[in-house]
mmCIF file of C-alpha atoms in Angstrom:
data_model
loop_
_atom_site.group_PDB
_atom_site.id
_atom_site.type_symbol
_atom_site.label_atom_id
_atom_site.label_comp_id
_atom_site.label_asym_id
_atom_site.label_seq_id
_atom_site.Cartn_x
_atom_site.Cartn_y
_atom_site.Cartn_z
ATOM 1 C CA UNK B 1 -3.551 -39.009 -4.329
ATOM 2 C CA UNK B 2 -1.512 -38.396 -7.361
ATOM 3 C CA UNK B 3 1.601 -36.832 -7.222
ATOM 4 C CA UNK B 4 1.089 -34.286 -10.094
ATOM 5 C CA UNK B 5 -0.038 -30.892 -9.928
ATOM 6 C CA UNK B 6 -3.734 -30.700 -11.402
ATOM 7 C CA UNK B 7 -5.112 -26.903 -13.134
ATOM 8 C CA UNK B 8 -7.122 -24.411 -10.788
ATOM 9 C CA UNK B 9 -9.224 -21.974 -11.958
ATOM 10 C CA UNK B 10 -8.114 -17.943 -11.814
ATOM 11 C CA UNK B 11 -10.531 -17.034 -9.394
ATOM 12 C CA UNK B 12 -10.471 -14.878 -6.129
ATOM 13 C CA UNK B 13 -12.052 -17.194 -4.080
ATOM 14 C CA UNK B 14 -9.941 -20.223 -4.993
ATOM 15 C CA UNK B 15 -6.792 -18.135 -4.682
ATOM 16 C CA UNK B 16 -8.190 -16.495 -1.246
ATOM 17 C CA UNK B 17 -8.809 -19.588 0.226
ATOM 18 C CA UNK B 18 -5.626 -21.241 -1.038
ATOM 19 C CA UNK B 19 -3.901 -18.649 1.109
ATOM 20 C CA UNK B 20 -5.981 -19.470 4.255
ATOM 21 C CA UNK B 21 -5.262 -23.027 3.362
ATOM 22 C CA UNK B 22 -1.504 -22.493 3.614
ATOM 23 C CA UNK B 23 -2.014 -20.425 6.677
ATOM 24 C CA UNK B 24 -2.186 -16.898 5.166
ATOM 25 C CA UNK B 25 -5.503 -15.941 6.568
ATOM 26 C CA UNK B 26 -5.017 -12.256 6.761
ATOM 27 C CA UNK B 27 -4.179 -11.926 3.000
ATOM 28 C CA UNK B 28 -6.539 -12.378 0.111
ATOM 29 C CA UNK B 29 -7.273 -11.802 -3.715
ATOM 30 C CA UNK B 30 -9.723 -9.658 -5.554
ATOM 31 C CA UNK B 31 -10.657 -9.601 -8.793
ATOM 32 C CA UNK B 32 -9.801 -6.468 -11.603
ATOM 33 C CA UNK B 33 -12.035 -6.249 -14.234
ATOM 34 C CA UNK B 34 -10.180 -3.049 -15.932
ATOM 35 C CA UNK B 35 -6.463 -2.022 -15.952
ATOM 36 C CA UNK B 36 -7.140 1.191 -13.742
ATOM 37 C CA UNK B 37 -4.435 2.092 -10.834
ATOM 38 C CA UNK B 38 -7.139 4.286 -9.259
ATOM 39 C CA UNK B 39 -9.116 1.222 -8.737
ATOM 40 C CA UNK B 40 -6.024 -1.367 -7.964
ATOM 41 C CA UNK B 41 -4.809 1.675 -5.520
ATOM 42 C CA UNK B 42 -7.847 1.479 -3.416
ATOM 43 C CA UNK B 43 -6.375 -1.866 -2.855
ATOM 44 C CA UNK B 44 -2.787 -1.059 -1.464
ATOM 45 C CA UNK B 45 -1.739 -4.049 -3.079
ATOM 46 C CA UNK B 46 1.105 -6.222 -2.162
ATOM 47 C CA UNK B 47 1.502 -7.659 -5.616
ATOM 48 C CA UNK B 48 -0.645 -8.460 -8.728
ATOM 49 C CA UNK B 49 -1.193 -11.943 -10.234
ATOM 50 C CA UNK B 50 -1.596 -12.064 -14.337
ATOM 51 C CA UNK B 51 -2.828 -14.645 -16.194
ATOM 52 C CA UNK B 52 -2.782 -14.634 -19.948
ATOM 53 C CA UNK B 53 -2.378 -17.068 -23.094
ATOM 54 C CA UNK B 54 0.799 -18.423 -23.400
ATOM 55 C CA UNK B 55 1.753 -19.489 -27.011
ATOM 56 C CA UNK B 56 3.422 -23.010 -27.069
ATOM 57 C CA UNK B 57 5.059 -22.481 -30.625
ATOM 58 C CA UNK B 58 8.841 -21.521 -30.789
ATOM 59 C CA UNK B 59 7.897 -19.476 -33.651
ATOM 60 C CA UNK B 60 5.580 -17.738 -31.619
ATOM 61 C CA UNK B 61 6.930 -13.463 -31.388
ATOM 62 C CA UNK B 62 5.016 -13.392 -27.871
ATOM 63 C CA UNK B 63 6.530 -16.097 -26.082
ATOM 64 C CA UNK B 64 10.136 -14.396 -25.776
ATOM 65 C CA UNK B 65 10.861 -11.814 -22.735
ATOM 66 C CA UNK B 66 10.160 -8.337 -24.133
ATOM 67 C CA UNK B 67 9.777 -6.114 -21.395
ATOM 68 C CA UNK B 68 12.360 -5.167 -18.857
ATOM 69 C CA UNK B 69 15.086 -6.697 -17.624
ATOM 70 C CA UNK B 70 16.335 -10.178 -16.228
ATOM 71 C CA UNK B 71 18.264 -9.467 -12.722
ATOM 72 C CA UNK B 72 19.834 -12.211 -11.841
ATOM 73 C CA UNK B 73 21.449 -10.482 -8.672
ATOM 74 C CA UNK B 74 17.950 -10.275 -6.969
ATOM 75 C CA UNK B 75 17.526 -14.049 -7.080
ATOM 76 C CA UNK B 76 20.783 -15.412 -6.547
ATOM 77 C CA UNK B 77 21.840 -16.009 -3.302
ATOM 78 C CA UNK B 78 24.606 -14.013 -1.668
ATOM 79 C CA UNK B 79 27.717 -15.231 0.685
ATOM 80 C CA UNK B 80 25.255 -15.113 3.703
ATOM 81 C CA UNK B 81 22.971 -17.430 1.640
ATOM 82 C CA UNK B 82 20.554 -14.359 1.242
ATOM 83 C CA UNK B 83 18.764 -12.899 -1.908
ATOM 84 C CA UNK B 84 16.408 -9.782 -2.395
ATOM 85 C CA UNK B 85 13.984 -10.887 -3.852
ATOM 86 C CA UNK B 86 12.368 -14.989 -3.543
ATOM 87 C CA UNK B 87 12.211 -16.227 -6.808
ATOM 88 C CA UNK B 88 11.975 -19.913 -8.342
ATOM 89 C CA UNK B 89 12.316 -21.674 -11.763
ATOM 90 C CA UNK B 90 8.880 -23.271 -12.678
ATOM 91 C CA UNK B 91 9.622 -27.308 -12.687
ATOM 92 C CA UNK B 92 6.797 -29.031 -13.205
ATOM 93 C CA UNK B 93 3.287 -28.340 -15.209
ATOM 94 C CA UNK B 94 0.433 -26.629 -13.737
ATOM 95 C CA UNK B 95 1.593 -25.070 -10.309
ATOM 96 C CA UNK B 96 2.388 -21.796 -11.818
ATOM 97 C CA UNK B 97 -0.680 -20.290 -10.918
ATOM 98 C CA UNK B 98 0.436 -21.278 -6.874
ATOM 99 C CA UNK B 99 3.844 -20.316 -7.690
ATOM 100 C CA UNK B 100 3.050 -16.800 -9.037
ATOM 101 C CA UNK B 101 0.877 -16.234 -5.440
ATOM 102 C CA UNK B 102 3.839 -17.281 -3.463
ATOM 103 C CA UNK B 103 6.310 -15.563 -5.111
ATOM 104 C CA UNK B 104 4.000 -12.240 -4.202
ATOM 105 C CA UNK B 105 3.491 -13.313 -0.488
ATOM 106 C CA UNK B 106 6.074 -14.562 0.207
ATOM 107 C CA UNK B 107 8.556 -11.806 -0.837
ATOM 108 C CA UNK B 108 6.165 -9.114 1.198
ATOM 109 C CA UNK B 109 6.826 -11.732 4.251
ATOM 110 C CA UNK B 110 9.307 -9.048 5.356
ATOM 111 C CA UNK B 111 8.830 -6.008 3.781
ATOM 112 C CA UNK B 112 5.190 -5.260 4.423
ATOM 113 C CA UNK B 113 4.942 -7.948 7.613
ATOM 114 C CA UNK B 114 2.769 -11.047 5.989
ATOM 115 C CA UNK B 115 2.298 -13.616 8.524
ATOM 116 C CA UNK B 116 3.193 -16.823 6.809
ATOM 117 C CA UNK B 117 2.245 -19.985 8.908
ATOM 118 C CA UNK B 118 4.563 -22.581 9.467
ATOM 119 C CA UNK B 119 4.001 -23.964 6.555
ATOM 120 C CA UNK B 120 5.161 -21.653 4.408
ATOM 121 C CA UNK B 121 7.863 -20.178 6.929
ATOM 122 C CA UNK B 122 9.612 -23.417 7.231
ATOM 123 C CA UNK B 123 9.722 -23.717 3.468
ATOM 124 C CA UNK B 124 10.962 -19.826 2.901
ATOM 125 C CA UNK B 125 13.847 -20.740 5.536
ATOM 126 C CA UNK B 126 14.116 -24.201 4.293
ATOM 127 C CA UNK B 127 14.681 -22.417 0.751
ATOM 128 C CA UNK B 128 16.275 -19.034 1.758
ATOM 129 C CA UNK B 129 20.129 -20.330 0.488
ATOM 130 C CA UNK B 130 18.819 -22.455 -2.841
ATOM 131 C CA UNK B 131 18.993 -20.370 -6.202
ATOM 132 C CA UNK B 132 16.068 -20.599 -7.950
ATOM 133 C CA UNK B 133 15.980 -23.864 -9.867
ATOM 134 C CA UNK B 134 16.382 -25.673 -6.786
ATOM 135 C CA UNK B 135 13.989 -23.326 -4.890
ATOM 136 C CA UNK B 136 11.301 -24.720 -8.349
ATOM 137 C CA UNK B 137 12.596 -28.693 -7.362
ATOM 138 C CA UNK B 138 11.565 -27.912 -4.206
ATOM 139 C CA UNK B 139 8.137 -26.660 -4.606
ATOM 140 C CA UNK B 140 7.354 -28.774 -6.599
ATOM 141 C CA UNK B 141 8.180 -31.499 -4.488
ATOM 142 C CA UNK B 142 6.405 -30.246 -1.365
ATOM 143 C CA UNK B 143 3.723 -32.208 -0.044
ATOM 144 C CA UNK B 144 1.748 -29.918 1.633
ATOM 145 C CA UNK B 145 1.784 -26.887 -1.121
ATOM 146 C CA UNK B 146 1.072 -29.535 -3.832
ATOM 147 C CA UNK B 147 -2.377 -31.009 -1.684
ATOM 148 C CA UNK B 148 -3.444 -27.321 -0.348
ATOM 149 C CA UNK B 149 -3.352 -26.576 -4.803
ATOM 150 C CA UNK B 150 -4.682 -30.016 -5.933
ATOM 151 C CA UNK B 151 -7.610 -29.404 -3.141
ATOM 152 C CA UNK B 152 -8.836 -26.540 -5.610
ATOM 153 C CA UNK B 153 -8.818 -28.013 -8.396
ATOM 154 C CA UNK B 154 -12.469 -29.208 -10.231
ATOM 155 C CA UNK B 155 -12.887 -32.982 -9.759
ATOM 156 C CA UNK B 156 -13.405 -34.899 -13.221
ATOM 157 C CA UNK B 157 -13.298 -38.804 -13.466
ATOM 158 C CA UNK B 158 -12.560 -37.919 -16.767
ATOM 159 C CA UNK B 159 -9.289 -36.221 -17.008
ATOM 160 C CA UNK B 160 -5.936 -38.128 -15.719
ATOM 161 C CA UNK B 161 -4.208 -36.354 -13.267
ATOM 162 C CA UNK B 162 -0.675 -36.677 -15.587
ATOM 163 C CA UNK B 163 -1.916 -34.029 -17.830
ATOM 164 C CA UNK B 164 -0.381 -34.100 -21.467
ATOM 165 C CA UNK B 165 1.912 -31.550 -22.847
ATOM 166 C CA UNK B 166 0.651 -28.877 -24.380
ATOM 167 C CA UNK B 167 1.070 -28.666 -28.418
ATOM 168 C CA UNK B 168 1.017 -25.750 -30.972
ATOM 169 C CA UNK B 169 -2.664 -26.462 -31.470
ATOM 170 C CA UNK B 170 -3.563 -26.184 -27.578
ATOM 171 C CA UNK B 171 -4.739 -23.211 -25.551
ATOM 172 C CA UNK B 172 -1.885 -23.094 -22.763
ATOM 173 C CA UNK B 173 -2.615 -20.127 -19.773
ATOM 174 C CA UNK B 174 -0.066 -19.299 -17.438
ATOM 175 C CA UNK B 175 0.218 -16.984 -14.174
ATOM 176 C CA UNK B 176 2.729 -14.735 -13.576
ATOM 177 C CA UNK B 177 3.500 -12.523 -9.872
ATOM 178 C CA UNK B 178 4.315 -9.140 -10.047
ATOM 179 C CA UNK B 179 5.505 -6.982 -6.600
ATOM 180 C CA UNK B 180 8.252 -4.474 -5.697
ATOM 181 C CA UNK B 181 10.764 -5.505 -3.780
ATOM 182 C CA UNK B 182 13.793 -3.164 -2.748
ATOM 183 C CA UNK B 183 12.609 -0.293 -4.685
ATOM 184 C CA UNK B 184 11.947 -2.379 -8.086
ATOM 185 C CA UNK B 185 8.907 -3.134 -9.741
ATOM 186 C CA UNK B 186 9.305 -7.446 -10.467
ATOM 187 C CA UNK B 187 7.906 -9.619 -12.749
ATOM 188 C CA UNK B 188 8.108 -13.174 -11.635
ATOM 189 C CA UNK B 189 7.813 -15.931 -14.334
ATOM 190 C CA UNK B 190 8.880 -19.129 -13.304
ATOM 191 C CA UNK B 191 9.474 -19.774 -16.909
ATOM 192 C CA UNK B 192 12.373 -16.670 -17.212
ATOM 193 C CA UNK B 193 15.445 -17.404 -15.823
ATOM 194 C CA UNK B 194 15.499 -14.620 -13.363
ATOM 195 C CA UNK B 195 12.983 -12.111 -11.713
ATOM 196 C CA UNK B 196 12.357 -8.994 -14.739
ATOM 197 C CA UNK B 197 12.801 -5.947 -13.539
ATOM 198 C CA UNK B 198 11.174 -2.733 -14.880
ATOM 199 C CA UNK B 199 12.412 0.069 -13.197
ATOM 200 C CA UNK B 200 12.514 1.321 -10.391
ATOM 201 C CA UNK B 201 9.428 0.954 -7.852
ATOM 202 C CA UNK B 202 8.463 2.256 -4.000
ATOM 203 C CA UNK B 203 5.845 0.243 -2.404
ATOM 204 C CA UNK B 204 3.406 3.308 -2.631
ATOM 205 C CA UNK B 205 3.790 3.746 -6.528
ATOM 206 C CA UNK B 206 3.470 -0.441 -7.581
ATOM 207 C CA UNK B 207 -0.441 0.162 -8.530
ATOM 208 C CA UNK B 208 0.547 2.858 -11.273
ATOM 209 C CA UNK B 209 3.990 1.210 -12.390
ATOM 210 C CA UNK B 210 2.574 -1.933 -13.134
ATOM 211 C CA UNK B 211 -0.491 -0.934 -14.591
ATOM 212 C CA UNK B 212 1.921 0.168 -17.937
ATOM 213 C CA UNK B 213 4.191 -3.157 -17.835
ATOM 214 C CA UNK B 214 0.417 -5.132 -18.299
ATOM 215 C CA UNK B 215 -0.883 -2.746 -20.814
ATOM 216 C CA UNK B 216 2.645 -3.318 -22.946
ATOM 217 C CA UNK B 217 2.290 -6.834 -22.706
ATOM 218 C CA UNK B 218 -1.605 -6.928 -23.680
ATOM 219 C CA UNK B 219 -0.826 -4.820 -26.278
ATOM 220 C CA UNK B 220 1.298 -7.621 -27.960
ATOM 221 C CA UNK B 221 -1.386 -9.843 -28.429
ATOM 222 C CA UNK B 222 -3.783 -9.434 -31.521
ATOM 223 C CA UNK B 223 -6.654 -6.871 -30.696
ATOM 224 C CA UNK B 224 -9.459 -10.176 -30.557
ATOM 225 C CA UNK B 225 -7.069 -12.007 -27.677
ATOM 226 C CA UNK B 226 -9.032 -10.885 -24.911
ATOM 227 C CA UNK B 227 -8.602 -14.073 -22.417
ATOM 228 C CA UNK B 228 -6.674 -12.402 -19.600
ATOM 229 C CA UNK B 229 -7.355 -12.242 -15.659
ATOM 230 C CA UNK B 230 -5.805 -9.677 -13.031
ATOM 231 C CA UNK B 231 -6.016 -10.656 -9.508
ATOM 232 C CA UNK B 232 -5.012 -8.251 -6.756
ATOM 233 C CA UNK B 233 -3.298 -9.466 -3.644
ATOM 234 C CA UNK B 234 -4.164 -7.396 -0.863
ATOM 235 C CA UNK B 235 -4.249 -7.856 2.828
ATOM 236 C CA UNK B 236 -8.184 -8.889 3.861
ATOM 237 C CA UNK B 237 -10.486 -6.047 3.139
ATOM 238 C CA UNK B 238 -12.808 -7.098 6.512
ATOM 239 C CA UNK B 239 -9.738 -5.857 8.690
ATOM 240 C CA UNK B 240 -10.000 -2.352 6.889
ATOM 241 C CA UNK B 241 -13.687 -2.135 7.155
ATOM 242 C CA UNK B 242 -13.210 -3.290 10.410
ATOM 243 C CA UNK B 243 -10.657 -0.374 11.343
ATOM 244 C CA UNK B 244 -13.085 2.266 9.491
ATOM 245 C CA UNK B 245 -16.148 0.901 11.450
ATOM 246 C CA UNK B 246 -18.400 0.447 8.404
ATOM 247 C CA UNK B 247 -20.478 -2.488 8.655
ATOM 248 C CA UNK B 248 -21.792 -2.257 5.573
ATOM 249 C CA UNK B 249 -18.333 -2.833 3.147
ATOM 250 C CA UNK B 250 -18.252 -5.609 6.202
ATOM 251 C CA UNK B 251 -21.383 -7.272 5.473
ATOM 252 C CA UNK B 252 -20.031 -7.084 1.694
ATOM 253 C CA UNK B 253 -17.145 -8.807 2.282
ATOM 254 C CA UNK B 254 -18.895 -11.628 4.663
ATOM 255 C CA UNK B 255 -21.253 -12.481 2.012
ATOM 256 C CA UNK B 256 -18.168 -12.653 -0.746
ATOM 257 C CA UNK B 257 -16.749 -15.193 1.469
ATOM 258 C CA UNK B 258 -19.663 -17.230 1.950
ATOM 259 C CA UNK B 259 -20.087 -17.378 -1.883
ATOM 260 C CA UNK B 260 -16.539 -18.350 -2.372
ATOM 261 C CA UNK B 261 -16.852 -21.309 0.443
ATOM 262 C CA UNK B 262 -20.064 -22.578 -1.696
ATOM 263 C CA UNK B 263 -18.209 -22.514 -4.722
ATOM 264 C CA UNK B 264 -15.381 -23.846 -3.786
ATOM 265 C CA UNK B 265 -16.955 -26.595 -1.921
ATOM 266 C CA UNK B 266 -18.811 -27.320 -5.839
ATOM 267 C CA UNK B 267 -15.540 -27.192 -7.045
ATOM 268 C CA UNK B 268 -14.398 -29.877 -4.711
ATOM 269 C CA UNK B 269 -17.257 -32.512 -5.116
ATOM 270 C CA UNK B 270 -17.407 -34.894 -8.013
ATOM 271 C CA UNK B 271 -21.042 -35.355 -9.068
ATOM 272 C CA UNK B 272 -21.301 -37.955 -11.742
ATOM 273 C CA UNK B 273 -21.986 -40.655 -8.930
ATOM 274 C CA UNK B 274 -24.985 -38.583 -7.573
ATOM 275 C CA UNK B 275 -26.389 -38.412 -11.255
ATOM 276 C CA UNK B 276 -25.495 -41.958 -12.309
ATOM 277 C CA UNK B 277 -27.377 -42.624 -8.805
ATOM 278 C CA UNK B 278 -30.222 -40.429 -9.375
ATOM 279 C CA UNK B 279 -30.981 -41.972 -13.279
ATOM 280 C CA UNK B 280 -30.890 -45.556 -11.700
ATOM 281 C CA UNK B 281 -33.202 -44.401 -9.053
ATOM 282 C CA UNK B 282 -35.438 -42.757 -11.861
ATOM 283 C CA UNK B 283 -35.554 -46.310 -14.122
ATOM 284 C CA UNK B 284 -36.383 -48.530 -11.352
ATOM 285 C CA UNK B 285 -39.298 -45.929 -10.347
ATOM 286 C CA UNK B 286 -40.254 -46.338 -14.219
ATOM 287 C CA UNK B 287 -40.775 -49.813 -13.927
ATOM 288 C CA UNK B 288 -42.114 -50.137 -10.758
ATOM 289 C CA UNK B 289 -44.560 -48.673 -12.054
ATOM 290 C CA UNK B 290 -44.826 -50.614 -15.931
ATOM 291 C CA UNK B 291 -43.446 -46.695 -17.634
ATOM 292 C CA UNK B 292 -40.746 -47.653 -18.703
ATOM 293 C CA UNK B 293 -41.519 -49.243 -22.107
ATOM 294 C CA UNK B 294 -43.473 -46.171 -22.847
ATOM 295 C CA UNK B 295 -41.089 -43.330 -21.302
ATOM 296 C CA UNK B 296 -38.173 -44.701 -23.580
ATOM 297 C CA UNK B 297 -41.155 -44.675 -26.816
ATOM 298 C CA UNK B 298 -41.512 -41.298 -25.677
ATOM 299 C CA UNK B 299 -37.940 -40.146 -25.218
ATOM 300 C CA UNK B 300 -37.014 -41.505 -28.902
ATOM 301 C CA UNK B 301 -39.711 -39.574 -30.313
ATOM 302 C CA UNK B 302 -39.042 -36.163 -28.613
ATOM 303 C CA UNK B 303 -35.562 -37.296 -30.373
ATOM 304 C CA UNK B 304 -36.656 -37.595 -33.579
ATOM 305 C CA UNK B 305 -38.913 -34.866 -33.939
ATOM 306 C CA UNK B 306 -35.820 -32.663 -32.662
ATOM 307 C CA UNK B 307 -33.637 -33.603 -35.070
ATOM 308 C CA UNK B 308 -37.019 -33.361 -37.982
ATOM 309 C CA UNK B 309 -37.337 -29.619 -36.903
ATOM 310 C CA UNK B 310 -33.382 -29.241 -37.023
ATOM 311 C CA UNK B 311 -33.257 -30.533 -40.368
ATOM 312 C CA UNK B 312 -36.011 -28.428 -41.691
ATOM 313 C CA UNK B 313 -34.206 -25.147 -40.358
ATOM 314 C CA UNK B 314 -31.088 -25.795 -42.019
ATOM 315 C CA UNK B 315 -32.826 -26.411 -45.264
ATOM 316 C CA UNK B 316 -35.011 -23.603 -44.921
ATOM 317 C CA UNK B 317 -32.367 -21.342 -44.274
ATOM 318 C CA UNK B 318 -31.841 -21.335 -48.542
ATOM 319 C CA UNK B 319 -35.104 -20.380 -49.260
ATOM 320 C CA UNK B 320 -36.809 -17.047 -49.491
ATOM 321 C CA UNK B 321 -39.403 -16.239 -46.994
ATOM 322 C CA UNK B 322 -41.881 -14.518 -48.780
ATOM 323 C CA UNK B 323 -45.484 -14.069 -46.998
#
């Protein structure tokens, strides 16, 4: 395998199951398809993950820090080797969307109790002293994070795993974390050089804090951007219906799963050799059976009266229709 970090897709299931893959299964995502707090309170979140455009000009006016502040005493570490809040530089293209999920989980790993695995709990104490551009080197150079990510990823013969860098001209998206951590709503952005604060923030009041700091930031953008994706993180909704006893919002959440495991195992399979398979088990059925001469005669012609009919729309489409 490759040692670069390929894209994944925002989606709940892929970012669910990326958690269970790291050994997180008690935590997963769910999908916001408004900025509400009512709705992301139902939740209790532990964090939010953001994913938006990110313009690749430097004489873009979006791509600055606009909102709140950089802190660079929650990141850096302290005489003890300690810091409030985990936070790393982004090093390497195409794990933010991984990075902006850890930097939620794992800086709730001891303020709301997050089981981490030992994957991720020998890399939190393996990083616990590092500021945060060596806390980005790394992640990005950890074996295990990169293969749980890459294993989500669609599989293309097509595209090289060393993906080029992104131009003006390109449509670039990138995830950011927010969470509060000591009593401060954070933004992290492994491309700022610190964790953003805006304000202050108790656990109990993140889903109506942050719900302003998104709407600010959306509101930057030109009213036709519309390309953005909210994911809660929130501890697994089967334990609450669980607790409540309703087996119906558990049958719900069952059935979500399934789907995501079926898409995710789509995601995961490449299917060009099954088709390249299938059409050379379709031409030597062809002529077997002395078709194939005449299916090909037959093909070109569906072709070409296609592209007759096309041609007579788009003149047509001068002419007056009268009746």
């Amino acid at each position: 395998m490759s040692g670069g970090w390929n894209t994944i897709e925002s989606d709940a299931g892929v970012f669910t199951s990326l958690l269970s893959t790291l050994g997180i299964p008690d935590v997963q995502c769910e999908e916001l398809i408004s900025l509400d707090s009512d709705t992301l309170s139902t939740l209790s979140p532990l964090g939010v993950i953001f994913l938006f455009r990110y313009p690749t000009g430097d004489s873009s006016q979006l791509s600055g820090q606009r909102d709140g502040q950089l802190d660079h005493s929650a990141s850096d570490p302290d005489a003890n080797g300690n810091s409030p809040v985990w936070f790393a530089r982004q090093s390497i293209q195409n794990a933010c969307g991984t990075q902006a999920l850890l930097s939620v989980v794992l800086n709730k790993s001891v303020t709301e109790g997050v089981q981490l695995g030992s994957t991720l709990g020998e890399f939190r104490d393996f990083t616990a002293g590092f500021d945060s551009e060596l806390r980005g080197d790394a992640l990005s150079n950890s074996t295990a994070i990169r293969d749980a990510h890459n294993s989500f990823a669609r599989a293309s013969p097509f595209i090289s795993d060393e993906q080029k860098l992104a131009t003006e001209d390109d449509d670039v998206f990138h995830f950011i974390g927010y969470t509060a951590v000591g009593g401060k709503l954070y933004e992290l952005d492994g491309l700022q050089g610190a964790p953003i604060s805006h304000g202050e923030c108790k656990a109990e009041e993140f889903a109506q804090k942050v719900i302003p700091v998104l709407q600010r930031r959306i509101e930057r953008y030109p009213a036709h951007e519309i390309r953005f994706n909210l994911l809660a993180v929130c501890k697994d909704l089967r334990i609450r219906a669980r607790e409540l006893g309703d087996s119906e919002w558990l049958y719900r959440e069952e059935e979500k799963r399934r789907a995501w495991r079926w898409e995710n195992a789509l995601r995961k399979h490449n299917f060009v050799g099954f088709i390249g398979e299938l059409a050379k088990g379709v031409v030597k059925q062809k002529v077997e059976k002395g078709e194939y001469d005449r299916w090909v005669e037959e093909a070109k012609g569906r072709t070409r009266s296609r592209r007759e009919e096309a041609r007579k729309k788009g003149r047509g489409g001068d002419e007056m229709d009268i009746e």
